[in-house]
GROMACS .gro file of C-alpha atoms in nm:
model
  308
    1UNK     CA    1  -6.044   0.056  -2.879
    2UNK     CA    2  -5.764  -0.050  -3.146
    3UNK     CA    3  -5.559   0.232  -3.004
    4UNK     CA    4  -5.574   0.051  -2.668
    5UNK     CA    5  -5.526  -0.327  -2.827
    6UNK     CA    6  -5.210  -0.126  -3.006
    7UNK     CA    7  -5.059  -0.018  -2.645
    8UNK     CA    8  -5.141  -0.343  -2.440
    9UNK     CA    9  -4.943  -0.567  -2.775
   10UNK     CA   10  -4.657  -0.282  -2.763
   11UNK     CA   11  -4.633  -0.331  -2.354
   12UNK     CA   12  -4.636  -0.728  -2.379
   13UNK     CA   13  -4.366  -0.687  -2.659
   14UNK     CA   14  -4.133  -0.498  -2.428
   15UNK     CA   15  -4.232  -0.717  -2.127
   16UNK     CA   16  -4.112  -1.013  -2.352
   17UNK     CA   17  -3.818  -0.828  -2.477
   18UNK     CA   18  -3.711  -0.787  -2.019
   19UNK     CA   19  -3.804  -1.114  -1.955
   20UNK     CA   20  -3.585  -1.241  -2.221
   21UNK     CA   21  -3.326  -1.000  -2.118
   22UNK     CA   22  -3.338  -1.116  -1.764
   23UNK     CA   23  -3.340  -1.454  -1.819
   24UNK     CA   24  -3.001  -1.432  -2.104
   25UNK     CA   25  -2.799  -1.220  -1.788
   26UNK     CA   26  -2.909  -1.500  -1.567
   27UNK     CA   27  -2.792  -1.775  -1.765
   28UNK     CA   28  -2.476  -1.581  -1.831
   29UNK     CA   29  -2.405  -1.527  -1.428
   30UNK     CA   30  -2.503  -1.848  -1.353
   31UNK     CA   31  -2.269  -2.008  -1.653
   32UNK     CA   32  -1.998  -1.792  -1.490
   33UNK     CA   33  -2.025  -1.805  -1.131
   34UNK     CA   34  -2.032  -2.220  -1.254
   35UNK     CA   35  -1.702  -2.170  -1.377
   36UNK     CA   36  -1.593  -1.978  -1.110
   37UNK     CA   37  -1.697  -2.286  -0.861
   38UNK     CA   38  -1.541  -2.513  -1.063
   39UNK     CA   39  -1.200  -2.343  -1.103
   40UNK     CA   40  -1.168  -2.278  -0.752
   41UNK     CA   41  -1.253  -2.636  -0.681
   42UNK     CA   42  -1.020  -2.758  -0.955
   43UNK     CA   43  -0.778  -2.571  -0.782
   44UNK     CA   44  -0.792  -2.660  -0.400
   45UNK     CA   45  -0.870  -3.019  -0.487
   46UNK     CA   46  -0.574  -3.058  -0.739
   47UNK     CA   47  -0.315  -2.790  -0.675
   48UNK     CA   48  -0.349  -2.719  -0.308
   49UNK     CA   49  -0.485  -3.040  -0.143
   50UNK     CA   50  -0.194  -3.207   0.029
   51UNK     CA   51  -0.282  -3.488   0.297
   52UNK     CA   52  -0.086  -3.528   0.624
   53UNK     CA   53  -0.082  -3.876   0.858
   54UNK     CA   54  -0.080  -3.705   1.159
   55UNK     CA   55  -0.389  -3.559   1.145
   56UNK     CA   56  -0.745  -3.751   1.107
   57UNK     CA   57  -0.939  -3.589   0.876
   58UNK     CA   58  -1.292  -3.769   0.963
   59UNK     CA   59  -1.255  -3.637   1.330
   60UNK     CA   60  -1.185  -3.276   1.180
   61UNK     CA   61  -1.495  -3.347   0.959
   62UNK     CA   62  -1.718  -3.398   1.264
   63UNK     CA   63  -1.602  -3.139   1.419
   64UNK     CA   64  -1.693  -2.882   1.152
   65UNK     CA   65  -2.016  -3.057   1.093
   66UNK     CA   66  -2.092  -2.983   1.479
   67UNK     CA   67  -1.933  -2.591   1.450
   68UNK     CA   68  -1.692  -2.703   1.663
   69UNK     CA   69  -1.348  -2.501   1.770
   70UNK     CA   70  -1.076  -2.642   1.542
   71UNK     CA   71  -0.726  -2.573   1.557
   72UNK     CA   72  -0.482  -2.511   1.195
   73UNK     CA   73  -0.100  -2.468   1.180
   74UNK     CA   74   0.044  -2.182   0.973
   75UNK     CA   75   0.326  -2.249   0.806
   76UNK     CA   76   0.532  -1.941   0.674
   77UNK     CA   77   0.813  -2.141   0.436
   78UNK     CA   78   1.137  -1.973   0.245
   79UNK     CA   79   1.158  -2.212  -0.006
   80UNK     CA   80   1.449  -2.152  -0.286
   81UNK     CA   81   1.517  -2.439  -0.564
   82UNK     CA   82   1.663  -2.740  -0.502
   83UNK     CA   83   1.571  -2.678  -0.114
   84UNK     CA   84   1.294  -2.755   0.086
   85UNK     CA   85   1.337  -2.469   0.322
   86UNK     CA   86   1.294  -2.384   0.685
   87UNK     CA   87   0.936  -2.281   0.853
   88UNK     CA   88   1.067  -1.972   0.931
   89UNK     CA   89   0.662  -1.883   1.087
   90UNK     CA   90   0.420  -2.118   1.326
   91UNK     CA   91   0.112  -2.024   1.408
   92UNK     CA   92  -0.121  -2.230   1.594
   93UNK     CA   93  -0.482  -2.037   1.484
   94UNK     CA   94  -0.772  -2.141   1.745
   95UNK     CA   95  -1.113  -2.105   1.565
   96UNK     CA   96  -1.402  -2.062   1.832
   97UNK     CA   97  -1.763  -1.992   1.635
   98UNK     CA   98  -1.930  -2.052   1.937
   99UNK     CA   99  -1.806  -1.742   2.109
  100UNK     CA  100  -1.673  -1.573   1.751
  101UNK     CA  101  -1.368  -1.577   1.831
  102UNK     CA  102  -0.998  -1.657   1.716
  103UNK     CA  103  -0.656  -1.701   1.829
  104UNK     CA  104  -0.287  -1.720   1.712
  105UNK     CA  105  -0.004  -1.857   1.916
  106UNK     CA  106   0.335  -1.794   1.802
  107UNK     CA  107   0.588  -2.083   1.803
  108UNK     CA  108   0.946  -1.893   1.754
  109UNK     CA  109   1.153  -2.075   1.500
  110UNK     CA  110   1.462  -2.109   1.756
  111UNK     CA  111   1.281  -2.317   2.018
  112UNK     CA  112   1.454  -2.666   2.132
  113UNK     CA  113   1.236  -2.903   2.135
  114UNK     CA  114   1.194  -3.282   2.042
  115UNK     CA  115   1.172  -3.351   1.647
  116UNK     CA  116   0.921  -3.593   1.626
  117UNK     CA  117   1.062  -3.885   1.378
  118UNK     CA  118   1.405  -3.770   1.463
  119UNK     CA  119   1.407  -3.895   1.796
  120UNK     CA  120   1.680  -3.600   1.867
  121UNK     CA  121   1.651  -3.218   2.023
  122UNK     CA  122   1.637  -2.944   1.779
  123UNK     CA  123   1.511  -2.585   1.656
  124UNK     CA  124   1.142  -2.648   1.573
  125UNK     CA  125   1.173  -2.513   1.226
  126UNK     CA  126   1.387  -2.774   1.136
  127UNK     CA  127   1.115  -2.993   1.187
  128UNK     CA  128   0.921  -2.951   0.797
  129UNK     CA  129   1.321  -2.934   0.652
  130UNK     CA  130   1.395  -3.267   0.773
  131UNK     CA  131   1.064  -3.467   0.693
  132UNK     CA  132   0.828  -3.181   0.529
  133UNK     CA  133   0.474  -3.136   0.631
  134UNK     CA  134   0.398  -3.443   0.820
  135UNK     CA  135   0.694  -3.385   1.058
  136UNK     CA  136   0.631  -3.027   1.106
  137UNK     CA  137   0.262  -3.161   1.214
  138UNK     CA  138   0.364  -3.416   1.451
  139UNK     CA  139   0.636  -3.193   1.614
  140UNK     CA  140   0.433  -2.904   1.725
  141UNK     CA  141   0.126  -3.139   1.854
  142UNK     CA  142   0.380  -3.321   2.065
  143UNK     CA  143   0.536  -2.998   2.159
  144UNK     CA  144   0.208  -2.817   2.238
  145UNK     CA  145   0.011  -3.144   2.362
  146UNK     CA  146  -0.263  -3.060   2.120
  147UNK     CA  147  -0.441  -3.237   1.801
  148UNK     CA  148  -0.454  -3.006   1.473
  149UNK     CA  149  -0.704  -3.038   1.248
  150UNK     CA  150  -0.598  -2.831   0.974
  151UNK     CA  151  -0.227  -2.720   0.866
  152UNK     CA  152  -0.155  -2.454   0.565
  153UNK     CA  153   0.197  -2.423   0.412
  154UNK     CA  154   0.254  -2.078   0.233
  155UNK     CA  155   0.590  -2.006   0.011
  156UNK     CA  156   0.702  -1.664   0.214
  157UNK     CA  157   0.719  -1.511  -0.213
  158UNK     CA  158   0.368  -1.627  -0.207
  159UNK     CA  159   0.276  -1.430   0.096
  160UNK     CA  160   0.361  -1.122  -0.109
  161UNK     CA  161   0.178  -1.196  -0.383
  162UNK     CA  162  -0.122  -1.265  -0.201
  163UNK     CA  163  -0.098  -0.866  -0.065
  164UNK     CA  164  -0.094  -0.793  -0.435
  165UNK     CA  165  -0.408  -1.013  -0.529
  166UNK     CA  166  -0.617  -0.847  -0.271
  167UNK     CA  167  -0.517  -0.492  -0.320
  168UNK     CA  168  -0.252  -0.443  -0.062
  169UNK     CA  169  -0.289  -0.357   0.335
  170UNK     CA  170  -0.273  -0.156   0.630
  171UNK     CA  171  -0.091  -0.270   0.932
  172UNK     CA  172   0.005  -0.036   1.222
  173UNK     CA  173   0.409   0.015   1.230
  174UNK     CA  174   0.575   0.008   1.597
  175UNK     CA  175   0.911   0.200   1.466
  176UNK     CA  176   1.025   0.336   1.174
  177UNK     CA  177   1.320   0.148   0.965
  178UNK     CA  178   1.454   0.073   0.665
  179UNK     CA  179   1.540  -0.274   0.526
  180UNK     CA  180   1.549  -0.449   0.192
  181UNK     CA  181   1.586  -0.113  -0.016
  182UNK     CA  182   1.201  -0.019   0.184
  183UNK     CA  183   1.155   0.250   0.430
  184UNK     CA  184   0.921   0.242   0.654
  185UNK     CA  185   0.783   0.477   0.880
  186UNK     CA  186   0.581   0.463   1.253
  187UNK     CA  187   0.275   0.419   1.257
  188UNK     CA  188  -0.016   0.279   0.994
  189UNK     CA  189   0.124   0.231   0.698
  190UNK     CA  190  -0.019   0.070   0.381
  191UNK     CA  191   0.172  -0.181   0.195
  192UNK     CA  192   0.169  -0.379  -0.157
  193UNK     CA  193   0.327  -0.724  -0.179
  194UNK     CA  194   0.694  -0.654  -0.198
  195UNK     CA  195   0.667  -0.381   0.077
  196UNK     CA  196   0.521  -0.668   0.309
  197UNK     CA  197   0.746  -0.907   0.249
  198UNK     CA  198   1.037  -0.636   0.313
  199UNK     CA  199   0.845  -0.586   0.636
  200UNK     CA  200   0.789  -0.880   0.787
  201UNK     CA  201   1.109  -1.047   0.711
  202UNK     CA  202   1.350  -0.763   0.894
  203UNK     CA  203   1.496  -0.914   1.199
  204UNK     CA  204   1.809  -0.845   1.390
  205UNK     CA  205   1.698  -0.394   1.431
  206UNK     CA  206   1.387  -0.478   1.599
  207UNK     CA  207   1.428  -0.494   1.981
  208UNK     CA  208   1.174  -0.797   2.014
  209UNK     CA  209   1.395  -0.996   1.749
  210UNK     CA  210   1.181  -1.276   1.622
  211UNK     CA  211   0.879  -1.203   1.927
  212UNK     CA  212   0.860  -0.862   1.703
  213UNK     CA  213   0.887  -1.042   1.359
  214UNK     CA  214   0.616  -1.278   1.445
  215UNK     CA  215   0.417  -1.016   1.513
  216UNK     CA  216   0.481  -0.849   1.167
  217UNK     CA  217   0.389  -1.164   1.017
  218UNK     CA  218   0.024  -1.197   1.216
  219UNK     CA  219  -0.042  -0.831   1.118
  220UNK     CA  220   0.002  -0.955   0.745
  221UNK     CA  221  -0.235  -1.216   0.765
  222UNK     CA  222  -0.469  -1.098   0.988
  223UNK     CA  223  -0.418  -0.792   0.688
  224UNK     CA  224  -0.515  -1.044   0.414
  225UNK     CA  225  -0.822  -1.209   0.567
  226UNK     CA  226  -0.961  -0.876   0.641
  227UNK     CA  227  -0.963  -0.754   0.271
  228UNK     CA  228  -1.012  -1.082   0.148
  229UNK     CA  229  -1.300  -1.070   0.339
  230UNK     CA  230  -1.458  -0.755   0.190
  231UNK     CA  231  -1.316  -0.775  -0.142
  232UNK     CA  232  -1.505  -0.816  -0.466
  233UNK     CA  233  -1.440  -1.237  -0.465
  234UNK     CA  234  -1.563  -1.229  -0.810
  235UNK     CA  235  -1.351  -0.989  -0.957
  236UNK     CA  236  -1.046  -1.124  -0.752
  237UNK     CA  237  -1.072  -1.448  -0.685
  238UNK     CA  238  -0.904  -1.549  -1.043
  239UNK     CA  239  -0.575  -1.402  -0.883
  240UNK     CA  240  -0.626  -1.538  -0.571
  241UNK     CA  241  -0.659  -1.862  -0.739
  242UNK     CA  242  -0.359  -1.825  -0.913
  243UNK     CA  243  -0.091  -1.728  -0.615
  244UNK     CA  244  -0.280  -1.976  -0.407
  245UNK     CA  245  -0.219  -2.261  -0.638
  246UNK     CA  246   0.160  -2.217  -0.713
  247UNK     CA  247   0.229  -2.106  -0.330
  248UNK     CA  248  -0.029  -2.343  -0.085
  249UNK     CA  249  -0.037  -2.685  -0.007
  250UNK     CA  250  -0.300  -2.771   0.290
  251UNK     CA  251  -0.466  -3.051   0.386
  252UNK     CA  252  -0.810  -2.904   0.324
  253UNK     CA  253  -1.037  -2.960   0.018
  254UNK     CA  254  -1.277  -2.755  -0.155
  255UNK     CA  255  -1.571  -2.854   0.081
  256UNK     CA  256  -1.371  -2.765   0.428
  257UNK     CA  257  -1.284  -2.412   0.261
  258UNK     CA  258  -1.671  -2.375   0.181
  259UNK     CA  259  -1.786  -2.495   0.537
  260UNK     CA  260  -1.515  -2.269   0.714
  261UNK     CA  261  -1.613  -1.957   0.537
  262UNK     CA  262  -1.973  -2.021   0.599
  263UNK     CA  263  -1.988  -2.164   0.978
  264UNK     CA  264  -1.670  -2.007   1.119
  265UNK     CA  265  -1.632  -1.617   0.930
  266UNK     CA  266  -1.786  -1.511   1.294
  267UNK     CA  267  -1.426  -1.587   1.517
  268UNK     CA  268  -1.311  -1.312   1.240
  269UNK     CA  269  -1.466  -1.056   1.478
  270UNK     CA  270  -1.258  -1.109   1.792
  271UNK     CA  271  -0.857  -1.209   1.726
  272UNK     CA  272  -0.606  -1.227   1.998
  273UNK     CA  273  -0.230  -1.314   1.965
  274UNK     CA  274   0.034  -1.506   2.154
  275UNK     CA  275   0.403  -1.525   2.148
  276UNK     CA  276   0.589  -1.822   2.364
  277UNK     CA  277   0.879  -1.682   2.531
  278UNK     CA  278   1.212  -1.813   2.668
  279UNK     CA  279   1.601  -1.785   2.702
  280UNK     CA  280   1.820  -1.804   2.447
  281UNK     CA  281   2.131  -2.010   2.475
  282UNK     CA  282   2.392  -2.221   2.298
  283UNK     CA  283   2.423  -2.560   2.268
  284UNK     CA  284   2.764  -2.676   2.067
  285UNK     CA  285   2.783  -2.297   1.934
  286UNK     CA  286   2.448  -2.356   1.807
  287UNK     CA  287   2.198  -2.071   1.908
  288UNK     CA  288   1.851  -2.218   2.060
  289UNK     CA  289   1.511  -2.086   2.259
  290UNK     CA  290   1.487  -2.238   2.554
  291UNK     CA  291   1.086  -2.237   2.664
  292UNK     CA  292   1.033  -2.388   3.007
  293UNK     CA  293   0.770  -2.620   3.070
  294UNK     CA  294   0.540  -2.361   3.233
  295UNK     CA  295   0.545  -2.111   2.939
  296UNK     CA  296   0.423  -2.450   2.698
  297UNK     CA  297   0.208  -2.534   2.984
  298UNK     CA  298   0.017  -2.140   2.956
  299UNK     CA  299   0.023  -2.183   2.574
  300UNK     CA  300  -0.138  -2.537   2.610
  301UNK     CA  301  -0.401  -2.426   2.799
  302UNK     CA  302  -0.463  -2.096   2.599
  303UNK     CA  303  -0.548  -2.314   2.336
  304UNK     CA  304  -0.741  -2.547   2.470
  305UNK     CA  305  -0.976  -2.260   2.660
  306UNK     CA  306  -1.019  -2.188   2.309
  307UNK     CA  307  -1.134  -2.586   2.228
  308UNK     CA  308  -1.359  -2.611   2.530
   0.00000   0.00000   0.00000
């Protein structure tokens, strides 16, 4: 009998001891997944958060809150000091959760087209070098015909380091060439930051020109939000942090990231691409796209199949 009184104190002893256990690693992950929240938060809401006029953010809100499609500019930006810099990539993304779905249309950087604030013709990406964000907004939503809900600026450097911070990619190489000091051959290939940005900056040897650049540059993001997407966040997301808050400016906070990732990770499954096509020409020795109205007319209404 004392033998047994022995063993059943001895058992509620080490039942105490992995109860107390338990509850000390659950305090700890909770105390750290805390700071995790708030860091992220501190850093979308304070280093990141940038808010445009031309867009109306309580109409995006209601949109999300009803899972509906939403549409969000890509901005791919050399910027060098003392100079705000071109947006040398724009990509209108579609998000459909309805039908889990997604879709980028490529705006080439060369097209002529209205600058909105201007009141003058000129290439597109000189739209965010002449008034910044705001302008580059208002310019492609009067060249498309379209309302954008979101818009996210990336530093081209930062585009690199982002590669880095989730452990490099794999994109699929049409031709093999060299540029930068990188070689790279057909096929897939995996690539680190500086590889990428070798890659998708190479212009003038690819037979598409900037059509085949573009496309470089949607295979690197399309890249990144597939391993972001199956990355450990909690071992990365410090680094992610870090290139995201010295390289982004968007006009979304900390609660629109949150919503997106929870409502709208299902258009991840099904991505098509777009690139608008014209004629080049010169205007006063000044090289230019030329898109005709039915090629922004096909884009217009590729996006908006996407809305409806």
């Amino acid at each position: 009998m004392e033998r047994r009184v022995q063993k059943h104190k001895k058992s509620k002893k080490w039942l105490w001891i992995t109860l107390t256990v338990i509850l000390l690693l659950g305090v700890g992950i909770t105390v750290y997944l805390f700071s995790i929240y708030n860091n992220v938060k501190s850093t979308v809401d304070n280093d990141i958060h940038e808010t445009v006029t031309g867009i109306d953010h309580k109409a995006t809100k209601k949109k999300v809150e009803s899972k509906e499609s939403i549409n969000v500019l890509l901005l791919g930006v050399d910027e060098r000091e003392n100079d705000r810099g071109r947006s040398d990539t724009m990509i209108v993304m579609t998000l459909d959760p309805e039908n889990e779905r997604s879709q980028m249309v490529s705006i080439p950087r060369d097209t002529r087209t209205k600058i909105v604030g201007e009141g003058f013709d000129d290439k597109i990406n000189h739209a965010y070098a002449f008034g910044g964000s705001n302008m580059a907004v208002d310019t492609v939503e009067n060249f498309l015909d379209i309302d954008l809900d979101y818009y996210v600026r990336m530093n081209m450097e930062g585009l690199g380091q982002l590669v880095d911070a989730v452990g490099g990619i794999t994109v699929d190489n049409d031709f093999a060439f060299d540029y930068s000091g990188e070689s790279f051959s057909e096929g897939e290939i995996d690539l680190d930051g500086e590889e990428a940005l070798a890659w998708v900056r190479m212009r003038y040897d690819d037979p598409q020109g900037d059509a085949g650049r573009n496309e470089r540059q949607r295979q690197v993001i399309q890249g990144v939000l597939d391993r972001g997407a199956n990355i450990n966040a909690v071992n990365k997301i410090g680094d992610i942090m870090d290139v995201l808050g010295g390289n982004v400016a968007t006009n979304m906070q900390f609660e629109d990231m949150r919503d997106l990732a929870t409502d709208y990770r299902g258009a991840r499954k099904d991505i098509s691409t777009y690139q608008i096509t014209g004629s080049g020409t010169r205007i006063d020795d000044i090289y230019y796209l030329q898109v005709p109205e039915s090629e922004v007319q096909k884009a217009n209404e590729m996006i908006q199949d996407y809305n409806s």
